[in-house]
Tab-separated table of C-alpha atoms and ligand atoms in Angstrom:
chain	number	residue	atom	x	y	z
A	7	UNK	CA	77.891	74.731	162.922
A	8	UNK	CA	78.664	78.133	161.580
A	9	UNK	CA	77.609	78.460	157.948
A	10	UNK	CA	80.553	79.374	155.656
A	11	UNK	CA	79.925	82.261	153.775
A	12	UNK	CA	81.566	82.408	150.464
A	13	UNK	CA	81.835	85.769	148.457
A	14	UNK	CA	81.331	85.810	144.725
A	15	UNK	CA	84.474	86.671	143.190
A	16	UNK	CA	84.696	89.889	141.814
A	17	UNK	CA	84.277	89.353	138.095
A	18	UNK	CA	87.109	91.093	136.110
A	19	UNK	CA	85.541	93.470	133.798
A	20	UNK	CA	88.544	94.916	132.050
A	21	UNK	CA	87.648	95.232	128.403
A	22	UNK	CA	89.494	93.483	125.918
A	23	UNK	CA	92.705	95.273	124.592
A	24	UNK	CA	91.714	97.826	121.839
A	25	UNK	CA	94.079	97.537	118.858
A	26	UNK	CA	94.026	100.439	116.190
A	27	UNK	CA	95.116	98.826	112.896
A	28	UNK	CA	96.037	101.574	110.226
A	29	UNK	CA	95.511	100.570	106.739
A	30	UNK	CA	93.401	97.797	107.982
A	31	UNK	CA	91.272	97.320	104.858
A	32	UNK	CA	94.635	96.895	102.732
A	33	UNK	CA	96.215	93.527	101.955
A	34	UNK	CA	98.413	92.626	104.685
A	35	UNK	CA	96.105	94.651	107.015
A	36	UNK	CA	92.938	93.039	106.569
A	37	UNK	CA	94.501	89.536	107.067
A	38	UNK	CA	95.911	90.932	110.193
A	39	UNK	CA	92.672	92.096	111.524
A	40	UNK	CA	91.231	88.641	111.094
A	41	UNK	CA	93.899	87.051	112.990
A	42	UNK	CA	93.847	89.714	115.643
A	43	UNK	CA	89.912	89.238	116.305
A	44	UNK	CA	90.514	85.469	116.094
A	45	UNK	CA	92.870	85.733	119.134
A	46	UNK	CA	90.426	87.893	121.099
A	47	UNK	CA	91.561	91.338	120.490
A	48	UNK	CA	89.253	94.314	119.641
A	49	UNK	CA	90.241	96.103	116.555
A	50	UNK	CA	89.187	99.363	115.099
A	51	UNK	CA	90.454	100.030	111.491
A	52	UNK	CA	91.141	103.417	110.292
A	53	UNK	CA	91.959	103.589	106.401
A	54	UNK	CA	91.357	106.241	103.813
A	55	UNK	CA	90.485	103.444	101.195
A	56	UNK	CA	92.970	105.221	98.758
A	57	UNK	CA	94.309	101.620	97.808
A	58	UNK	CA	91.408	99.514	99.279
A	59	UNK	CA	87.748	98.833	99.014
A	60	UNK	CA	84.852	99.239	101.348
A	61	UNK	CA	83.727	95.838	100.921
A	62	UNK	CA	87.043	94.455	102.315
A	63	UNK	CA	85.428	95.643	105.662
A	64	UNK	CA	82.041	93.642	105.357
A	65	UNK	CA	84.207	90.459	104.200
A	66	UNK	CA	86.304	90.799	107.624
A	67	UNK	CA	83.173	90.648	109.341
A	68	UNK	CA	81.771	87.915	107.436
A	69	UNK	CA	84.944	85.675	108.219
A	70	UNK	CA	85.187	86.642	111.892
A	71	UNK	CA	81.499	87.283	112.718
A	72	UNK	CA	82.714	90.143	114.953
A	73	UNK	CA	82.234	93.636	115.487
A	74	UNK	CA	84.899	95.349	113.248
A	75	UNK	CA	85.018	99.271	113.767
A	76	UNK	CA	86.127	101.381	110.854
A	77	UNK	CA	86.663	105.014	110.059
A	78	UNK	CA	87.609	106.407	106.876
A	79	UNK	CA	90.130	109.164	106.839
A	80	UNK	CA	94.007	109.770	105.988
A	81	UNK	CA	96.175	110.060	108.927
A	82	UNK	CA	98.218	112.772	107.419
A	83	UNK	CA	95.073	114.890	108.513
A	84	UNK	CA	96.319	115.955	111.776
A	85	UNK	CA	93.080	117.598	112.862
A	86	UNK	CA	90.962	114.365	111.976
A	87	UNK	CA	93.774	112.248	113.573
A	88	UNK	CA	93.969	114.351	116.688
A	89	UNK	CA	90.095	113.729	116.979
A	90	UNK	CA	90.099	110.314	116.547
A	91	UNK	CA	92.787	109.599	119.419
A	92	UNK	CA	90.782	112.138	121.639
A	93	UNK	CA	87.615	109.972	121.133
A	94	UNK	CA	88.932	106.502	121.078
A	95	UNK	CA	91.089	104.826	124.071
A	96	UNK	CA	93.653	102.781	121.987
A	97	UNK	CA	96.038	100.084	123.835
A	98	UNK	CA	98.243	99.352	120.828
A	99	UNK	CA	98.844	100.230	117.270
A	100	UNK	CA	99.841	98.238	114.192
A	101	UNK	CA	100.633	100.632	111.484
A	102	UNK	CA	100.415	99.563	107.905
A	103	UNK	CA	98.748	102.782	106.333
A	104	UNK	CA	101.214	104.119	103.570
A	105	UNK	CA	102.008	104.345	99.763
A	106	UNK	CA	103.838	101.224	98.901
A	107	UNK	CA	104.680	101.172	95.370
A	108	UNK	CA	108.542	101.392	94.468
A	109	UNK	CA	108.037	102.832	90.822
A	110	UNK	CA	105.271	104.891	91.901
A	111	UNK	CA	107.578	106.311	94.368
A	112	UNK	CA	110.235	107.426	92.182
A	113	UNK	CA	107.628	109.159	89.998
A	114	UNK	CA	106.049	111.050	92.862
A	115	UNK	CA	108.408	111.187	95.877
A	116	UNK	CA	106.931	114.258	97.605
A	117	UNK	CA	103.467	112.541	97.507
A	118	UNK	CA	105.343	109.587	99.075
A	119	UNK	CA	107.384	111.333	101.711
A	120	UNK	CA	104.413	113.637	102.672
A	121	UNK	CA	101.898	110.858	103.011
A	122	UNK	CA	104.002	108.113	104.744
A	123	UNK	CA	106.185	110.658	106.947
A	124	UNK	CA	103.222	112.926	108.216
A	125	UNK	CA	100.757	110.180	109.090
A	126	UNK	CA	103.362	108.485	110.955
A	127	UNK	CA	104.423	111.603	112.830
A	128	UNK	CA	100.788	112.615	113.578
A	129	UNK	CA	100.201	108.862	115.135
A	130	UNK	CA	103.486	109.246	117.090
A	131	UNK	CA	102.297	112.418	118.579
A	132	UNK	CA	99.079	110.913	119.630
A	133	UNK	CA	101.116	108.183	121.018
A	134	UNK	CA	102.903	110.731	123.239
A	135	UNK	CA	100.010	112.835	124.070
A	136	UNK	CA	97.803	109.711	125.109
A	137	UNK	CA	100.637	107.590	126.576
A	138	UNK	CA	100.198	104.497	124.280
A	139	UNK	CA	102.834	102.269	124.733
A	140	UNK	CA	102.546	99.621	121.926
A	141	UNK	CA	103.465	100.109	118.534
A	142	UNK	CA	104.194	97.534	115.538
A	143	UNK	CA	105.758	98.920	112.473
A	144	UNK	CA	105.181	97.414	108.990
A	145	UNK	CA	108.914	97.680	107.763
A	146	UNK	CA	110.383	96.046	104.588
A	147	UNK	CA	113.289	93.755	103.335
A	148	UNK	CA	113.934	96.537	100.989
A	149	UNK	CA	115.764	98.232	103.958
A	150	UNK	CA	118.829	95.724	103.085
A	151	UNK	CA	119.009	96.646	99.282
A	152	UNK	CA	121.297	93.972	97.572
A	153	UNK	CA	122.845	92.280	100.640
A	154	UNK	CA	126.575	91.518	100.400
A	155	UNK	CA	125.923	87.943	101.957
A	156	UNK	CA	122.765	85.916	102.223
A	157	UNK	CA	120.382	85.099	104.083
A	158	UNK	CA	120.118	88.554	105.604
A	159	UNK	CA	119.908	88.833	109.394
A	160	UNK	CA	118.594	91.687	111.377
A	161	UNK	CA	122.156	92.679	111.985
A	162	UNK	CA	122.960	93.046	108.065
A	163	UNK	CA	123.866	96.563	107.057
A	164	UNK	CA	120.983	98.625	106.099
A	165	UNK	CA	121.937	99.913	102.555
A	166	UNK	CA	121.220	103.250	101.188
A	167	UNK	CA	117.671	103.271	99.834
A	168	UNK	CA	117.013	102.506	96.175
A	169	UNK	CA	113.602	104.580	95.983
A	170	UNK	CA	111.707	107.166	98.122
A	171	UNK	CA	109.259	104.246	99.168
A	172	UNK	CA	112.316	102.357	100.516
A	173	UNK	CA	113.794	105.548	102.153
A	174	UNK	CA	110.566	106.042	104.229
A	175	UNK	CA	110.964	102.616	105.618
A	176	UNK	CA	114.413	103.199	106.700
A	177	UNK	CA	113.910	106.784	108.264
A	178	UNK	CA	110.805	105.568	109.965
A	179	UNK	CA	112.721	102.892	111.731
A	180	UNK	CA	115.249	105.541	112.627
A	181	UNK	CA	112.856	107.907	114.035
A	182	UNK	CA	111.033	104.940	116.191
A	183	UNK	CA	114.576	103.930	117.586
A	184	UNK	CA	115.302	107.448	118.424
A	185	UNK	CA	111.807	107.797	120.228
A	186	UNK	CA	112.565	104.457	121.959
A	187	UNK	CA	115.781	105.890	123.238
A	188	UNK	CA	114.179	108.798	124.780
A	189	UNK	CA	110.648	107.282	126.135
A	190	UNK	CA	111.585	104.292	128.006
A	191	UNK	CA	108.028	103.152	128.604
A	192	UNK	CA	107.279	103.138	124.911
A	193	UNK	CA	107.658	99.472	123.166
A	194	UNK	CA	107.985	99.267	119.427
A	195	UNK	CA	108.594	96.371	117.039
A	196	UNK	CA	109.359	96.638	113.471
A	197	UNK	CA	108.618	93.839	111.258
A	198	UNK	CA	110.612	93.643	108.059
A	199	UNK	CA	108.450	91.677	105.621
A	200	UNK	CA	109.797	89.713	102.638
A	201	UNK	CA	107.410	89.160	99.836
A	202	UNK	CA	103.888	88.703	101.024
A	203	UNK	CA	101.465	86.604	98.551
A	204	UNK	CA	98.604	84.489	98.829
A	205	UNK	CA	95.148	84.933	100.322
A	206	UNK	CA	92.962	83.790	103.163
A	207	UNK	CA	91.538	80.402	103.158
A	208	UNK	CA	87.858	81.808	102.807
A	209	UNK	CA	88.744	83.619	99.665
A	210	UNK	CA	86.850	86.440	101.162
A	211	UNK	CA	90.039	88.717	101.229
A	212	UNK	CA	93.212	89.063	99.427
A	213	UNK	CA	95.464	91.387	97.457
A	214	UNK	CA	93.114	93.949	95.239
A	215	UNK	CA	95.711	95.818	93.077
A	216	UNK	CA	94.399	98.938	91.646
A	217	UNK	CA	95.004	98.921	87.934
A	218	UNK	CA	97.769	96.973	86.390
A	219	UNK	CA	99.642	94.944	89.271
A	220	UNK	CA	103.172	95.901	90.067
A	221	UNK	CA	103.749	92.557	91.806
A	222	UNK	CA	104.297	89.107	90.182
A	223	UNK	CA	101.899	86.765	91.829
A	224	UNK	CA	98.654	89.022	91.339
A	225	UNK	CA	100.227	89.597	87.468
A	226	UNK	CA	100.236	85.741	87.170
A	227	UNK	CA	96.679	85.142	88.361
A	228	UNK	CA	95.312	88.043	86.455
A	229	UNK	CA	96.881	86.756	83.406
A	230	UNK	CA	95.504	83.263	83.958
A	231	UNK	CA	91.965	84.440	84.494
A	232	UNK	CA	92.223	86.267	81.294
A	233	UNK	CA	92.577	90.010	82.559
A	234	UNK	CA	96.127	90.355	81.071
A	235	UNK	CA	97.610	88.736	78.075
A	236	UNK	CA	100.986	87.514	78.911
A	237	UNK	CA	103.380	87.746	82.014
A	238	UNK	CA	106.641	89.420	81.391
A	239	UNK	CA	109.526	87.793	83.248
A	240	UNK	CA	112.056	90.731	83.998
A	241	UNK	CA	115.373	89.266	83.370
A	242	UNK	CA	116.878	85.805	82.806
A	243	UNK	CA	120.415	86.508	82.861
A	244	UNK	CA	120.725	87.119	86.843
A	245	UNK	CA	123.460	85.035	88.685
A	246	UNK	CA	120.846	82.533	90.044
A	247	UNK	CA	120.040	79.045	89.553
A	248	UNK	CA	117.808	79.621	86.632
A	249	UNK	CA	118.642	83.128	85.800
A	250	UNK	CA	115.425	84.803	87.352
A	251	UNK	CA	115.494	86.799	90.516
A	252	UNK	CA	115.230	84.889	93.979
A	253	UNK	CA	112.755	85.999	96.512
A	254	UNK	CA	111.557	85.080	99.893
A	255	UNK	CA	107.878	84.647	99.575
A	256	UNK	CA	105.739	84.150	102.505
A	257	UNK	CA	101.853	83.665	102.861
A	258	UNK	CA	100.019	86.566	103.913
A	259	UNK	CA	98.368	84.754	106.801
A	260	UNK	CA	101.617	83.642	108.399
A	261	UNK	CA	102.631	87.181	107.949
A	262	UNK	CA	99.530	88.320	109.710
A	263	UNK	CA	99.972	85.775	112.506
A	264	UNK	CA	103.467	87.399	113.280
A	265	UNK	CA	101.744	90.676	113.906
A	266	UNK	CA	99.668	89.005	116.635
A	267	UNK	CA	102.641	87.236	118.214
A	268	UNK	CA	104.599	90.524	118.020
A	269	UNK	CA	101.706	92.389	119.903
A	270	UNK	CA	101.459	89.493	122.470
A	271	UNK	CA	105.050	89.908	123.347
A	272	UNK	CA	104.765	93.492	124.154
A	273	UNK	CA	101.384	93.240	126.072
A	274	UNK	CA	103.016	90.089	128.149
A	275	UNK	CA	106.027	92.256	128.849
A	276	UNK	CA	108.501	89.858	126.991
A	277	UNK	CA	110.443	92.298	125.101
A	278	UNK	CA	114.226	92.430	126.110
A	279	UNK	CA	114.890	96.000	124.969
A	280	UNK	CA	112.196	98.524	124.052
A	281	UNK	CA	112.850	98.513	120.389
A	282	UNK	CA	113.117	95.318	118.612
A	283	UNK	CA	113.109	94.242	114.780
A	284	UNK	CA	112.335	91.050	113.203
A	285	UNK	CA	112.588	89.531	109.714
A	286	UNK	CA	109.462	87.905	108.622
A	287	UNK	CA	110.034	85.560	105.926
A	288	UNK	CA	110.099	81.792	105.378
A	289	UNK	CA	114.013	81.470	104.978
A	290	UNK	CA	113.565	79.905	101.776
A	291	UNK	CA	114.501	81.578	98.453
A	292	UNK	CA	112.215	80.864	95.107
A	293	UNK	CA	112.931	82.183	91.673
A	294	UNK	CA	110.326	83.651	89.317
A	295	UNK	CA	110.190	80.626	87.103
A	296	UNK	CA	109.741	78.393	90.376
A	297	UNK	CA	106.636	80.621	91.106
A	298	UNK	CA	105.148	79.926	87.580
A	299	UNK	CA	105.784	76.232	88.002
A	300	UNK	CA	104.038	76.199	91.298
A	301	UNK	CA	101.154	78.277	89.689
A	302	UNK	CA	100.922	75.890	86.533
A	303	UNK	CA	100.648	72.961	89.268
A	304	UNK	CA	97.731	74.697	91.084
A	305	UNK	CA	95.805	75.862	88.169
A	306	UNK	CA	96.602	72.763	85.964
A	307	UNK	CA	96.943	75.037	83.082
A	308	UNK	CA	100.078	76.493	81.298
A	309	UNK	CA	100.619	80.195	82.035
A	310	UNK	CA	101.681	82.349	78.913
A	311	UNK	CA	104.984	84.198	79.840
A	312	UNK	CA	108.105	85.723	78.028
A	313	UNK	CA	111.420	86.813	79.081
A	314	UNK	CA	111.790	90.592	78.855
A	315	UNK	CA	114.630	92.987	79.895
A	316	UNK	CA	115.656	93.257	83.678
A	317	UNK	CA	113.198	95.884	85.617
A	318	UNK	CA	115.107	98.822	86.748
A	319	UNK	CA	115.771	98.640	90.414
A	320	UNK	CA	115.138	95.053	90.874
A	321	UNK	CA	117.513	93.343	93.245
A	322	UNK	CA	119.133	90.110	92.244
A	323	UNK	CA	118.411	87.989	95.396
A	324	UNK	CA	117.266	88.194	98.961
A	325	UNK	CA	115.883	85.798	101.566
A	326	UNK	CA	115.848	85.863	105.171
A	327	UNK	CA	117.609	84.499	108.097
A	328	UNK	CA	114.485	83.772	110.341
A	329	UNK	CA	116.436	82.489	113.320
A	330	UNK	CA	115.456	85.573	115.363
A	331	UNK	CA	111.863	85.427	114.464
A	332	UNK	CA	111.762	81.657	115.237
A	333	UNK	CA	113.665	81.730	118.642
A	334	UNK	CA	112.993	84.947	120.099
A	335	UNK	CA	109.550	85.926	119.039
A	336	UNK	CA	108.416	82.381	118.723
A	337	UNK	CA	106.924	82.656	115.491
A	338	UNK	CA	107.486	80.362	112.331
A	339	UNK	CA	105.967	80.371	108.895
A	340	UNK	CA	103.892	77.295	108.198
A	341	UNK	CA	102.730	77.455	104.825
A	342	UNK	CA	104.498	76.160	101.599
A	343	UNK	CA	105.081	77.845	98.476
A	344	UNK	CA	102.261	75.566	96.977
A	345	UNK	CA	99.706	76.530	99.656
A	346	UNK	CA	100.400	80.420	98.991
A	347	UNK	CA	99.920	79.774	95.154
A	348	UNK	CA	96.915	77.762	95.461
A	349	UNK	CA	95.205	80.512	97.807
A	350	UNK	CA	96.222	83.165	95.408
A	351	UNK	CA	94.411	81.440	92.383
A	352	UNK	CA	91.311	80.532	94.421
A	353	UNK	CA	91.273	84.281	95.416
A	354	UNK	CA	91.522	85.282	91.729
A	355	UNK	CA	88.919	82.703	90.843
A	356	UNK	CA	86.536	83.949	93.660
A	357	UNK	CA	86.925	87.467	92.544
A	358	UNK	CA	85.875	86.698	89.017
A	359	UNK	CA	82.940	84.817	90.434
A	360	UNK	CA	81.597	87.435	92.526
A	361	UNK	CA	82.037	90.122	89.530
A	362	UNK	CA	79.523	88.192	87.275
B	10	LIG	N1	108.502	90.092	88.275
B	10	LIG	C1	108.278	89.816	86.960
B	10	LIG	N2	107.214	90.347	86.390
B	10	LIG	C2	106.484	90.954	86.913
B	10	LIG	C3	106.377	91.401	88.285
B	10	LIG	C4	107.504	90.842	88.957
B	10	LIG	O1	109.118	89.054	86.567
B	10	LIG	O2	105.403	91.339	86.184
B	10	LIG	C5	109.700	89.471	89.096
B	10	LIG	C6	110.338	90.766	89.414
B	10	LIG	O3	111.441	91.191	88.586
B	10	LIG	C7	111.239	90.146	90.739
B	10	LIG	C8	109.886	89.156	91.398
B	10	LIG	O4	109.203	88.931	90.244
B	10	LIG	O5	112.152	89.409	90.485
B	10	LIG	C9	109.192	89.692	92.459
B	10	LIG	O6	108.728	91.190	92.095
B	10	LIG	P1	107.633	91.624	93.008
B	10	LIG	O7	107.185	93.114	92.254
B	10	LIG	O8	106.377	90.913	93.144
B	10	LIG	O9	108.268	92.126	94.508
B	10	LIG	P2	109.551	92.861	94.620
B	10	LIG	O10	110.390	91.928	95.290
B	10	LIG	O11	110.109	93.681	93.610
B	10	LIG	O12	108.883	93.860	95.749
B	10	LIG	C10	108.484	93.554	97.225
B	10	LIG	C11	107.524	94.542	97.613
B	10	LIG	C12	107.922	95.816	97.850
B	10	LIG	C13	109.281	95.741	98.608
B	10	LIG	C14	110.156	94.825	98.065
B	10	LIG	C15	111.560	94.648	98.686
B	10	LIG	O13	106.562	94.660	96.634
B	10	LIG	O14	106.974	96.586	98.382
B	10	LIG	O15	109.487	93.591	97.691
B	10	LIG	O16	112.430	93.886	98.165
B	10	LIG	F1	109.938	97.037	98.662
């Protein structure tokens, strides 16, 4: 009998997809890097560390025990950006790197416009030159302003931006849509985030505000840990259940996972059009007082707070209709408000412990 000869199957050696995460040392970026690596993607971070710290990179490596490549430069530097793309084969980009504070953007509009636009345009030029086909953009619910009807869907009108920061998000979304109309092979997803809070379960990464926190939850945890005297609640005369503003708070890890799902959707060729936009929230509104109550439950201590005047530019209420993200993207937020607040408090306590 003739011996059957079998040939060893050719082993596929295609490398894992290489994902560039700009701003990957930042708050949402770092959590997204962890989720990407845990799903088998290779990651290279570019961050200028202007609003983040180098030890975040070490802590990402501790969580994932994977190789995390990192290069420090500002993507508004065209020479450096061009060199980076010439040296690194990139399959997809998740673009977080941007200045992000509403109040600061009103005081320094030129710095905001220059940084956020020029860095994005430099990346888009590199995308064109190197035929990179997948791009996820960090957008924001700020594009809806104070919506006329709630919850907001992706079809809700985009309102004139209240501040230069918000304007950069709107204009970059428009730029991306224009480029997608002209370049059929490019696939772009804009994720409109609601209010990300909380931290990774390891308490190795979380939000690291530089100076006095501008956002509610880091202000609460810093007050409780003794860094700040008292939380100021901006306004208690809004037309809401308890008079304080309503927001759709989302756990940063749930938000990070939405990026992985968006990337999978592109790479698995599931997109219906080459430009898509999704609201990324929980769909549930919470008031400032509900956040304080959740914090007091998690920490088992009272939080010193007082009501003060409304903050200029605050919108009264916003929350997401997440139907599109749930059904089309196949993503759903899993963590509760108490999970979010507990993880934020664990992170603040771990920071104190590490700084001893
Ligand atoms: N708040 C306080 N005291 C504080 C800080 C905040 O009462 O010290 C209140 C605000 O008035 C608001 C709520 O807490 O009612 C949430 O405020 P944040 O500053 O945490 O978040 P914002 O909703 O104002 O801003 C966030 C992001 C922006 C984004 C915006 C979109 O930080 O980047 O959502 O609506 F543009």
